Amino acid sequence: MAKSNRYDSSRQWYAIHTYSGYEEKVAESIRQRAQTIDMADKIFDAIVPKEKQVQIKNGKRKIINAIIFQGYVLVEMKLTDETWYIVRNTPGVTGFVGSGTSPTPVSEAEITKIKKRMNIEDPKHQIDFTEGEVVNIIDGPFKGFDGAVSEIDAAKGTLKVMVSMFGRDTPVELDALQVKKV
C-alpha cells in the first residue's frame, strides 16, 4: 500500500530549528543518516551558513567563522513523510520552519544570497559609530577610558578616539571592536 505524500516532493531547501550550539552536530547527523539509511536520493545536503568575522580577543584581532543564523540548519531535500520524519527526529532538531504543520521551502533567491554571504573572503567591518560620538574603550591599554571619535577608517575597521590624558586630548587608534557606545 503506497503512502500518500502530502508534501511537494521536488528538491528544495528547508530551514530547520535546532538547539543553539548544536547546528554542526545536527547537520553532520542529517548527512550521515541520509547515507546510512539509503536516503541520499532524497536528502542531499545539510549546511550551517557561516561567514568570516573579525573578533578582538586579548587585544589581538582574529578572524573566525561565525554562524550566520544561530539555531538553524539548511537542508536540501525532497520533502516526503519519510524524509520529514528522519530530519524531524534527528537529535537536536526542534522542528521545521514553516506555517502550521507544513514546512515552507526557502526561496532560491534567499539561498543564493546566503551562499554569496558564505563565500565572501574578506570579513566585514561593521562600524556603527559617527565622528564626534563619545565611546567607552572596553579592551586594550586604554580600557575604561571614554573618548570622542575623531576619525573612522571603515576599510581597516579602525577608529581614532580622542582620549583625555594629563589634561589634554590624545588620539588613540583602536579597532572598532574595542569600543562601545556610551
Short mmCIF file of N, CA and C in Angstrom, two decimals:
data_model
loop_
_atom_site.label_atom_id
_atom_site.label_comp_id
_atom_site.label_asym_id
_atom_site.label_seq_id
_atom_site.Cartn_x
_atom_site.Cartn_y
_atom_site.Cartn_z
N MET A 1 0.85 -1.18 0.00
CA MET A 1 0.00 0.00 0.00
C MET A 1 0.89 1.24 0.00
N ALA A 2 0.79 2.04 -1.04
CA ALA A 2 1.62 3.24 -1.15
C ALA A 2 1.08 4.34 -0.23
N LYS A 3 2.03 4.99 0.48
CA LYS A 3 1.63 6.09 1.35
C LYS A 3 1.41 7.34 0.51
N SER A 4 0.34 8.07 0.82
CA SER A 4 0.13 9.31 0.09
C SER A 4 1.09 10.36 0.64
N ASN A 5 1.58 11.21 -0.24
CA ASN A 5 2.52 12.24 0.18
C ASN A 5 1.81 13.58 0.19
N ARG A 6 1.73 14.19 1.36
CA ARG A 6 1.03 15.47 1.46
C ARG A 6 1.95 16.66 1.20
N TYR A 7 3.19 16.38 0.84
CA TYR A 7 4.16 17.45 0.61
C TYR A 7 4.53 17.55 -0.86
N ASP A 8 5.11 18.70 -1.23
CA ASP A 8 5.67 18.88 -2.56
C ASP A 8 7.04 18.20 -2.53
N SER A 9 7.22 17.16 -3.31
CA SER A 9 8.46 16.39 -3.19
C SER A 9 9.53 16.78 -4.21
N SER A 10 9.52 18.04 -4.66
CA SER A 10 10.61 18.47 -5.52
C SER A 10 11.82 18.82 -4.63
N ARG A 11 13.00 18.83 -5.23
CA ARG A 11 14.23 19.09 -4.49
C ARG A 11 14.29 20.57 -4.10
N GLN A 12 14.24 20.86 -2.79
CA GLN A 12 14.25 22.24 -2.31
C GLN A 12 15.03 22.33 -1.00
N TRP A 13 15.31 23.58 -0.61
CA TRP A 13 15.99 23.84 0.67
C TRP A 13 14.94 24.16 1.72
N TYR A 14 15.16 23.63 2.92
CA TYR A 14 14.29 23.91 4.06
C TYR A 14 15.15 24.33 5.24
N ALA A 15 14.61 25.22 6.06
CA ALA A 15 15.32 25.63 7.27
C ALA A 15 14.73 24.83 8.43
N ILE A 16 15.62 24.34 9.28
CA ILE A 16 15.15 23.62 10.47
C ILE A 16 15.70 24.31 11.71
N HIS A 17 14.89 24.31 12.76
CA HIS A 17 15.31 24.84 14.06
C HIS A 17 16.13 23.77 14.76
N THR A 18 17.20 24.21 15.45
CA THR A 18 17.97 23.29 16.27
C THR A 18 18.21 23.96 17.62
N TYR A 19 18.66 23.17 18.57
CA TYR A 19 19.11 23.77 19.82
C TYR A 19 20.35 24.59 19.48
N SER A 20 20.46 25.78 20.04
CA SER A 20 21.61 26.64 19.77
C SER A 20 22.89 25.93 20.22
N GLY A 21 23.90 25.97 19.38
CA GLY A 21 25.15 25.29 19.70
C GLY A 21 25.22 23.88 19.13
N TYR A 22 24.11 23.36 18.62
CA TYR A 22 24.06 22.00 18.07
C TYR A 22 24.00 22.00 16.55
N GLU A 23 24.15 23.18 15.93
CA GLU A 23 23.97 23.29 14.48
C GLU A 23 24.88 22.32 13.71
N GLU A 24 26.18 22.31 14.05
CA GLU A 24 27.13 21.43 13.34
C GLU A 24 26.82 19.95 13.55
N LYS A 25 26.49 19.59 14.80
CA LYS A 25 26.16 18.19 15.11
C LYS A 25 24.94 17.75 14.32
N VAL A 26 23.91 18.62 14.27
CA VAL A 26 22.67 18.29 13.56
C VAL A 26 22.95 18.12 12.07
N ALA A 27 23.69 19.05 11.46
CA ALA A 27 23.99 18.97 10.02
C ALA A 27 24.76 17.67 9.72
N GLU A 28 25.73 17.35 10.55
CA GLU A 28 26.52 16.13 10.36
C GLU A 28 25.65 14.89 10.52
N SER A 29 24.78 14.89 11.53
CA SER A 29 23.87 13.74 11.75
C SER A 29 22.95 13.53 10.56
N ILE A 30 22.41 14.63 10.02
CA ILE A 30 21.49 14.51 8.88
C ILE A 30 22.24 13.95 7.67
N ARG A 31 23.47 14.45 7.42
CA ARG A 31 24.26 13.93 6.29
C ARG A 31 24.55 12.43 6.48
N GLN A 32 24.92 12.03 7.70
CA GLN A 32 25.22 10.62 7.97
C GLN A 32 23.97 9.75 7.82
N ARG A 33 22.85 10.22 8.38
CA ARG A 33 21.60 9.45 8.29
C ARG A 33 21.18 9.26 6.83
N ALA A 34 21.37 10.29 6.02
CA ALA A 34 20.99 10.19 4.60
C ALA A 34 21.78 9.08 3.91
N GLN A 35 23.07 8.95 4.31
CA GLN A 35 23.91 7.91 3.70
C GLN A 35 23.57 6.52 4.26
N THR A 36 23.45 6.41 5.58
CA THR A 36 23.28 5.09 6.19
C THR A 36 21.91 4.47 5.96
N ILE A 37 20.87 5.30 5.83
CA ILE A 37 19.55 4.69 5.60
C ILE A 37 19.12 4.84 4.14
N ASP A 38 20.11 4.97 3.28
CA ASP A 38 19.88 4.98 1.84
C ASP A 38 18.87 6.05 1.42
N MET A 39 19.10 7.28 1.88
CA MET A 39 18.22 8.40 1.54
C MET A 39 18.97 9.46 0.73
N ALA A 40 20.14 9.12 0.23
CA ALA A 40 20.95 10.10 -0.50
C ALA A 40 20.24 10.63 -1.75
N ASP A 41 19.24 9.90 -2.22
CA ASP A 41 18.48 10.37 -3.38
C ASP A 41 17.31 11.28 -2.98
N LYS A 42 17.13 11.45 -1.65
CA LYS A 42 16.05 12.32 -1.16
C LYS A 42 16.54 13.43 -0.23
N ILE A 43 17.62 13.16 0.52
CA ILE A 43 18.22 14.16 1.39
C ILE A 43 19.63 14.40 0.84
N PHE A 44 19.84 15.59 0.26
CA PHE A 44 21.08 15.84 -0.50
C PHE A 44 22.18 16.52 0.30
N ASP A 45 21.81 17.48 1.14
CA ASP A 45 22.85 18.22 1.85
C ASP A 45 22.26 18.89 3.08
N ALA A 46 23.11 19.18 4.04
CA ALA A 46 22.74 19.94 5.24
C ALA A 46 23.89 20.89 5.51
N ILE A 47 23.60 22.18 5.59
CA ILE A 47 24.67 23.15 5.82
C ILE A 47 24.32 24.09 6.97
N VAL A 48 25.39 24.55 7.61
CA VAL A 48 25.28 25.57 8.65
C VAL A 48 25.89 26.83 8.03
N PRO A 49 25.06 27.80 7.63
CA PRO A 49 25.61 29.01 7.00
C PRO A 49 26.53 29.77 7.96
N LYS A 50 27.77 30.03 7.48
CA LYS A 50 28.77 30.75 8.28
C LYS A 50 29.40 31.83 7.44
N GLU A 51 29.94 32.84 8.12
CA GLU A 51 30.69 33.89 7.43
C GLU A 51 31.89 34.26 8.27
N LYS A 52 32.91 34.80 7.61
CA LYS A 52 34.10 35.24 8.33
C LYS A 52 33.79 36.54 9.06
N GLN A 53 34.21 36.63 10.32
CA GLN A 53 34.03 37.84 11.10
C GLN A 53 35.32 38.14 11.85
N VAL A 54 35.53 39.42 12.11
CA VAL A 54 36.70 39.83 12.87
C VAL A 54 36.31 39.89 14.34
N GLN A 55 37.16 39.34 15.20
CA GLN A 55 36.90 39.36 16.63
C GLN A 55 38.17 39.84 17.32
N ILE A 56 37.99 40.56 18.42
CA ILE A 56 39.15 41.01 19.20
C ILE A 56 39.16 40.22 20.50
N LYS A 57 40.28 39.55 20.74
CA LYS A 57 40.41 38.81 21.99
C LYS A 57 41.79 39.13 22.56
N ASN A 58 41.82 39.61 23.78
CA ASN A 58 43.07 40.00 24.43
C ASN A 58 43.88 40.97 23.58
N GLY A 59 43.17 41.92 22.97
CA GLY A 59 43.84 42.94 22.17
C GLY A 59 44.31 42.45 20.81
N LYS A 60 44.09 41.18 20.48
CA LYS A 60 44.54 40.64 19.20
C LYS A 60 43.34 40.44 18.28
N ARG A 61 43.53 40.81 17.02
CA ARG A 61 42.49 40.66 16.01
C ARG A 61 42.53 39.23 15.48
N LYS A 62 41.37 38.61 15.42
CA LYS A 62 41.29 37.22 15.00
C LYS A 62 40.11 37.08 14.04
N ILE A 63 40.28 36.30 12.97
CA ILE A 63 39.18 36.06 12.04
C ILE A 63 38.57 34.71 12.38
N ILE A 64 37.26 34.71 12.60
CA ILE A 64 36.56 33.48 12.96
C ILE A 64 35.46 33.20 11.94
N ASN A 65 35.05 31.95 11.86
CA ASN A 65 33.90 31.56 11.05
C ASN A 65 32.70 31.55 11.97
N ALA A 66 31.86 32.54 11.87
CA ALA A 66 30.71 32.66 12.76
C ALA A 66 29.43 32.18 12.07
N ILE A 67 28.60 31.53 12.84
CA ILE A 67 27.31 31.05 12.32
C ILE A 67 26.43 32.27 12.06
N ILE A 68 25.85 32.34 10.87
CA ILE A 68 25.02 33.48 10.49
C ILE A 68 23.67 33.43 11.21
N PHE A 69 23.04 32.26 11.23
CA PHE A 69 21.72 32.12 11.85
C PHE A 69 21.82 31.14 13.01
N GLN A 70 21.98 31.65 14.23
CA GLN A 70 22.07 30.79 15.41
C GLN A 70 20.81 29.92 15.52
N GLY A 71 21.01 28.62 15.71
CA GLY A 71 19.87 27.74 15.92
C GLY A 71 19.17 27.26 14.65
N TYR A 72 19.83 27.43 13.49
CA TYR A 72 19.22 26.98 12.24
C TYR A 72 20.21 26.21 11.39
N VAL A 73 19.69 25.23 10.66
CA VAL A 73 20.46 24.46 9.69
C VAL A 73 19.62 24.44 8.42
N LEU A 74 20.27 24.53 7.26
CA LEU A 74 19.56 24.44 5.98
C LEU A 74 19.74 23.03 5.43
N VAL A 75 18.63 22.43 5.00
CA VAL A 75 18.67 21.06 4.48
C VAL A 75 18.10 21.07 3.07
N GLU A 76 18.86 20.51 2.13
CA GLU A 76 18.38 20.36 0.75
C GLU A 76 17.83 18.95 0.63
N MET A 77 16.53 18.87 0.32
CA MET A 77 15.88 17.56 0.30
C MET A 77 14.59 17.57 -0.51
N LYS A 78 14.11 16.37 -0.78
CA LYS A 78 12.77 16.21 -1.33
C LYS A 78 11.90 15.92 -0.13
N LEU A 79 10.91 16.75 0.11
CA LEU A 79 10.10 16.61 1.32
C LEU A 79 9.00 15.56 1.12
N THR A 80 9.13 14.47 1.86
CA THR A 80 8.12 13.41 1.88
C THR A 80 7.82 13.13 3.35
N ASP A 81 6.82 12.31 3.62
CA ASP A 81 6.53 11.94 5.01
C ASP A 81 7.77 11.29 5.64
N GLU A 82 8.44 10.45 4.85
CA GLU A 82 9.60 9.72 5.33
C GLU A 82 10.78 10.66 5.63
N THR A 83 11.11 11.56 4.69
CA THR A 83 12.24 12.47 4.92
C THR A 83 11.92 13.46 6.04
N TRP A 84 10.67 13.91 6.11
CA TRP A 84 10.25 14.80 7.19
C TRP A 84 10.51 14.13 8.54
N TYR A 85 10.12 12.86 8.64
CA TYR A 85 10.27 12.10 9.88
C TYR A 85 11.75 11.94 10.25
N ILE A 86 12.57 11.60 9.26
CA ILE A 86 14.00 11.39 9.51
C ILE A 86 14.65 12.67 10.02
N VAL A 87 14.42 13.79 9.33
CA VAL A 87 15.03 15.06 9.73
C VAL A 87 14.47 15.53 11.06
N ARG A 88 13.15 15.46 11.20
CA ARG A 88 12.47 15.96 12.41
C ARG A 88 12.94 15.20 13.65
N ASN A 89 13.28 13.92 13.49
CA ASN A 89 13.69 13.09 14.63
C ASN A 89 15.20 12.95 14.78
N THR A 90 15.94 13.83 14.14
CA THR A 90 17.38 13.89 14.34
C THR A 90 17.63 14.56 15.69
N PRO A 91 18.49 13.98 16.54
CA PRO A 91 18.74 14.61 17.84
C PRO A 91 19.21 16.06 17.69
N GLY A 92 18.61 16.96 18.45
CA GLY A 92 18.97 18.38 18.39
C GLY A 92 18.02 19.21 17.55
N VAL A 93 17.21 18.55 16.72
CA VAL A 93 16.26 19.27 15.86
C VAL A 93 14.98 19.54 16.65
N THR A 94 14.50 20.79 16.62
CA THR A 94 13.25 21.11 17.32
C THR A 94 12.10 21.29 16.34
N GLY A 95 12.38 21.38 15.05
CA GLY A 95 11.28 21.46 14.08
C GLY A 95 11.70 22.13 12.79
N PHE A 96 10.79 22.10 11.84
CA PHE A 96 10.98 22.77 10.55
C PHE A 96 10.45 24.19 10.65
N VAL A 97 10.99 25.08 9.84
CA VAL A 97 10.46 26.44 9.75
C VAL A 97 9.34 26.40 8.73
N GLY A 98 8.19 26.91 9.12
CA GLY A 98 7.05 26.91 8.22
C GLY A 98 5.81 27.37 8.94
N SER A 99 4.72 27.38 8.21
CA SER A 99 3.47 27.80 8.83
C SER A 99 2.66 26.58 9.21
N GLY A 100 2.22 26.56 10.44
CA GLY A 100 1.44 25.42 10.92
C GLY A 100 2.27 24.15 10.93
N THR A 101 1.75 23.11 10.31
CA THR A 101 2.45 21.82 10.31
C THR A 101 3.24 21.59 9.02
N SER A 102 3.10 22.49 8.03
CA SER A 102 3.81 22.24 6.78
C SER A 102 5.06 23.11 6.65
N PRO A 103 6.22 22.46 6.47
CA PRO A 103 7.47 23.21 6.28
C PRO A 103 7.41 24.09 5.03
N THR A 104 7.96 25.26 5.11
CA THR A 104 7.99 26.18 3.97
C THR A 104 9.39 26.16 3.35
N PRO A 105 9.49 25.90 2.04
CA PRO A 105 10.81 25.90 1.42
C PRO A 105 11.42 27.31 1.43
N VAL A 106 12.74 27.36 1.52
CA VAL A 106 13.46 28.63 1.44
C VAL A 106 13.59 28.96 -0.05
N SER A 107 13.30 30.20 -0.42
CA SER A 107 13.33 30.57 -1.84
C SER A 107 14.74 30.47 -2.42
N GLU A 108 14.82 30.20 -3.72
CA GLU A 108 16.12 30.12 -4.40
C GLU A 108 16.89 31.43 -4.25
N ALA A 109 16.17 32.55 -4.33
CA ALA A 109 16.82 33.87 -4.19
C ALA A 109 17.48 34.00 -2.82
N GLU A 110 16.80 33.54 -1.79
CA GLU A 110 17.34 33.61 -0.42
C GLU A 110 18.55 32.69 -0.28
N ILE A 111 18.47 31.48 -0.83
CA ILE A 111 19.59 30.54 -0.79
C ILE A 111 20.80 31.13 -1.51
N THR A 112 20.57 31.77 -2.66
CA THR A 112 21.66 32.40 -3.42
C THR A 112 22.33 33.48 -2.58
N LYS A 113 21.51 34.32 -1.90
CA LYS A 113 22.05 35.38 -1.04
C LYS A 113 22.89 34.79 0.09
N ILE A 114 22.38 33.74 0.72
CA ILE A 114 23.09 33.11 1.84
C ILE A 114 24.42 32.52 1.36
N LYS A 115 24.39 31.84 0.21
CA LYS A 115 25.62 31.23 -0.31
C LYS A 115 26.65 32.29 -0.68
N LYS A 116 26.18 33.42 -1.23
CA LYS A 116 27.10 34.53 -1.54
C LYS A 116 27.75 35.04 -0.26
N ARG A 117 26.93 35.21 0.76
CA ARG A 117 27.42 35.71 2.04
C ARG A 117 28.45 34.75 2.65
N MET A 118 28.25 33.45 2.45
CA MET A 118 29.17 32.45 2.99
C MET A 118 30.51 32.46 2.26
N ASN A 119 30.52 32.87 1.00
CA ASN A 119 31.76 32.82 0.22
C ASN A 119 32.57 34.10 0.23
N ILE A 120 32.10 35.12 0.94
CA ILE A 120 32.85 36.37 0.99
C ILE A 120 34.16 36.12 1.73
N GLU A 121 35.27 36.45 1.06
CA GLU A 121 36.58 36.18 1.64
C GLU A 121 36.97 37.18 2.72
N ASP A 122 36.74 38.47 2.47
CA ASP A 122 37.14 39.47 3.43
C ASP A 122 36.06 39.66 4.48
N PRO A 123 36.43 39.57 5.75
CA PRO A 123 35.42 39.78 6.78
C PRO A 123 34.92 41.21 6.76
N LYS A 124 33.66 41.36 7.06
CA LYS A 124 33.03 42.68 7.07
C LYS A 124 33.35 43.40 8.38
N HIS A 125 33.65 44.69 8.26
CA HIS A 125 33.81 45.54 9.44
C HIS A 125 32.52 46.31 9.58
N GLN A 126 31.83 46.07 10.66
CA GLN A 126 30.59 46.80 10.87
C GLN A 126 30.87 47.91 11.86
N ILE A 127 30.98 49.12 11.35
CA ILE A 127 31.26 50.27 12.20
C ILE A 127 30.00 51.08 12.34
N ASP A 128 29.49 51.07 13.55
CA ASP A 128 28.23 51.73 13.82
C ASP A 128 28.49 52.97 14.69
N PHE A 129 29.51 53.74 14.33
CA PHE A 129 29.87 54.94 15.09
C PHE A 129 29.92 56.13 14.15
N THR A 130 29.79 57.31 14.70
CA THR A 130 29.90 58.54 13.90
C THR A 130 30.98 59.42 14.53
N GLU A 131 31.56 60.28 13.69
CA GLU A 131 32.58 61.19 14.21
C GLU A 131 31.94 62.11 15.25
N GLY A 132 32.67 62.34 16.35
CA GLY A 132 32.17 63.19 17.42
C GLY A 132 31.44 62.42 18.51
N GLU A 133 31.06 61.19 18.21
CA GLU A 133 30.33 60.39 19.19
C GLU A 133 31.26 59.97 20.33
N VAL A 134 30.74 59.98 21.56
CA VAL A 134 31.53 59.58 22.72
C VAL A 134 31.39 58.07 22.90
N VAL A 135 32.55 57.41 23.06
CA VAL A 135 32.57 55.96 23.21
C VAL A 135 33.37 55.59 24.45
N ASN A 136 33.15 54.35 24.91
CA ASN A 136 33.90 53.82 26.05
C ASN A 136 34.81 52.73 25.51
N ILE A 137 36.08 52.77 25.91
CA ILE A 137 37.05 51.77 25.46
C ILE A 137 36.91 50.54 26.36
N ILE A 138 36.67 49.38 25.74
CA ILE A 138 36.40 48.16 26.51
C ILE A 138 37.52 47.12 26.41
N ASP A 139 38.59 47.43 25.68
CA ASP A 139 39.68 46.46 25.52
C ASP A 139 40.98 47.20 25.26
N GLY A 140 42.08 46.61 25.68
CA GLY A 140 43.39 47.19 25.41
C GLY A 140 43.88 48.06 26.56
N PRO A 141 45.03 48.74 26.37
CA PRO A 141 45.65 49.51 27.45
C PRO A 141 44.82 50.71 27.92
N PHE A 142 43.88 51.19 27.11
CA PHE A 142 43.06 52.34 27.49
C PHE A 142 41.68 51.92 27.98
N LYS A 143 41.54 50.65 28.33
CA LYS A 143 40.26 50.11 28.81
C LYS A 143 39.74 50.98 29.96
N GLY A 144 38.44 51.33 29.87
CA GLY A 144 37.83 52.13 30.92
C GLY A 144 37.78 53.61 30.61
N PHE A 145 38.60 54.07 29.66
CA PHE A 145 38.60 55.48 29.27
C PHE A 145 37.43 55.77 28.34
N ASP A 146 36.92 57.00 28.38
CA ASP A 146 35.94 57.48 27.42
C ASP A 146 36.64 58.44 26.48
N GLY A 147 36.13 58.55 25.27
CA GLY A 147 36.71 59.50 24.32
C GLY A 147 35.77 59.75 23.17
N ALA A 148 36.07 60.79 22.39
CA ALA A 148 35.23 61.14 21.24
C ALA A 148 35.88 60.60 19.97
N VAL A 149 35.07 60.02 19.09
CA VAL A 149 35.57 59.50 17.82
C VAL A 149 35.97 60.69 16.94
N SER A 150 37.22 60.69 16.46
CA SER A 150 37.67 61.80 15.62
C SER A 150 37.83 61.39 14.16
N GLU A 151 38.08 60.09 13.92
CA GLU A 151 38.25 59.59 12.55
C GLU A 151 37.73 58.16 12.47
N ILE A 152 37.23 57.78 11.29
CA ILE A 152 36.75 56.42 11.07
C ILE A 152 37.39 55.89 9.79
N ASP A 153 38.02 54.70 9.89
CA ASP A 153 38.57 54.05 8.70
C ASP A 153 37.80 52.74 8.53
N ALA A 154 36.73 52.81 7.72
CA ALA A 154 35.85 51.65 7.54
C ALA A 154 36.57 50.48 6.88
N ALA A 155 37.50 50.76 5.98
CA ALA A 155 38.21 49.69 5.27
C ALA A 155 39.03 48.84 6.23
N LYS A 156 39.69 49.49 7.19
CA LYS A 156 40.51 48.76 8.16
C LYS A 156 39.73 48.37 9.41
N GLY A 157 38.57 48.98 9.61
CA GLY A 157 37.78 48.68 10.79
C GLY A 157 38.33 49.35 12.04
N THR A 158 38.97 50.52 11.85
CA THR A 158 39.57 51.21 12.99
C THR A 158 38.97 52.59 13.19
N LEU A 159 39.16 53.09 14.40
CA LEU A 159 38.69 54.42 14.78
C LEU A 159 39.84 55.16 15.45
N LYS A 160 39.86 56.48 15.30
CA LYS A 160 40.75 57.30 16.12
C LYS A 160 39.85 57.92 17.17
N VAL A 161 40.22 57.74 18.42
CA VAL A 161 39.45 58.26 19.54
C VAL A 161 40.32 59.24 20.31
N MET A 162 39.77 60.41 20.60
CA MET A 162 40.48 61.42 21.38
C MET A 162 40.26 61.14 22.86
N VAL A 163 41.31 60.71 23.54
CA VAL A 163 41.23 60.35 24.96
C VAL A 163 41.91 61.46 25.76
N SER A 164 41.25 61.92 26.81
CA SER A 164 41.81 62.98 27.65
C SER A 164 42.76 62.36 28.67
N MET A 165 44.07 62.66 28.50
CA MET A 165 45.09 62.17 29.43
C MET A 165 45.95 63.33 29.86
N PHE A 166 46.18 63.45 31.14
CA PHE A 166 47.02 64.50 31.71
C PHE A 166 46.58 65.88 31.24
N GLY A 167 45.26 66.06 31.15
CA GLY A 167 44.71 67.36 30.83
C GLY A 167 44.71 67.73 29.37
N ARG A 168 45.08 66.79 28.49
CA ARG A 168 44.98 67.12 27.06
C ARG A 168 44.51 65.91 26.25
N ASP A 169 43.87 66.21 25.10
CA ASP A 169 43.35 65.14 24.25
C ASP A 169 44.47 64.48 23.46
N THR A 170 44.48 63.16 23.51
CA THR A 170 45.49 62.38 22.79
C THR A 170 44.75 61.43 21.85
N PRO A 171 45.13 61.43 20.54
CA PRO A 171 44.47 60.50 19.61
C PRO A 171 44.97 59.07 19.83
N VAL A 172 44.04 58.14 19.93
CA VAL A 172 44.37 56.73 20.12
C VAL A 172 43.69 55.95 19.01
N GLU A 173 44.47 55.14 18.27
CA GLU A 173 43.87 54.34 17.20
C GLU A 173 43.44 53.00 17.79
N LEU A 174 42.18 52.66 17.58
CA LEU A 174 41.60 51.44 18.14
C LEU A 174 40.81 50.69 17.08
N ASP A 175 40.70 49.39 17.28
CA ASP A 175 39.81 48.59 16.45
C ASP A 175 38.38 48.92 16.87
N ALA A 176 37.45 48.96 15.92
CA ALA A 176 36.07 49.28 16.23
C ALA A 176 35.46 48.33 17.26
N LEU A 177 36.03 47.13 17.38
CA LEU A 177 35.51 46.15 18.34
C LEU A 177 36.02 46.42 19.76
N GLN A 178 36.94 47.39 19.90
CA GLN A 178 37.49 47.70 21.22
C GLN A 178 36.72 48.81 21.93
N VAL A 179 35.67 49.33 21.31
CA VAL A 179 34.89 50.41 21.92
C VAL A 179 33.40 50.07 21.89
N LYS A 180 32.67 50.72 22.79
CA LYS A 180 31.20 50.59 22.77
C LYS A 180 30.59 51.95 22.98
N LYS A 181 29.34 52.06 22.56
CA LYS A 181 28.63 53.34 22.72
C LYS A 181 28.41 53.61 24.19
N VAL A 182 28.45 54.90 24.55
CA VAL A 182 28.22 55.28 25.96
C VAL A 182 26.74 55.49 26.17
#
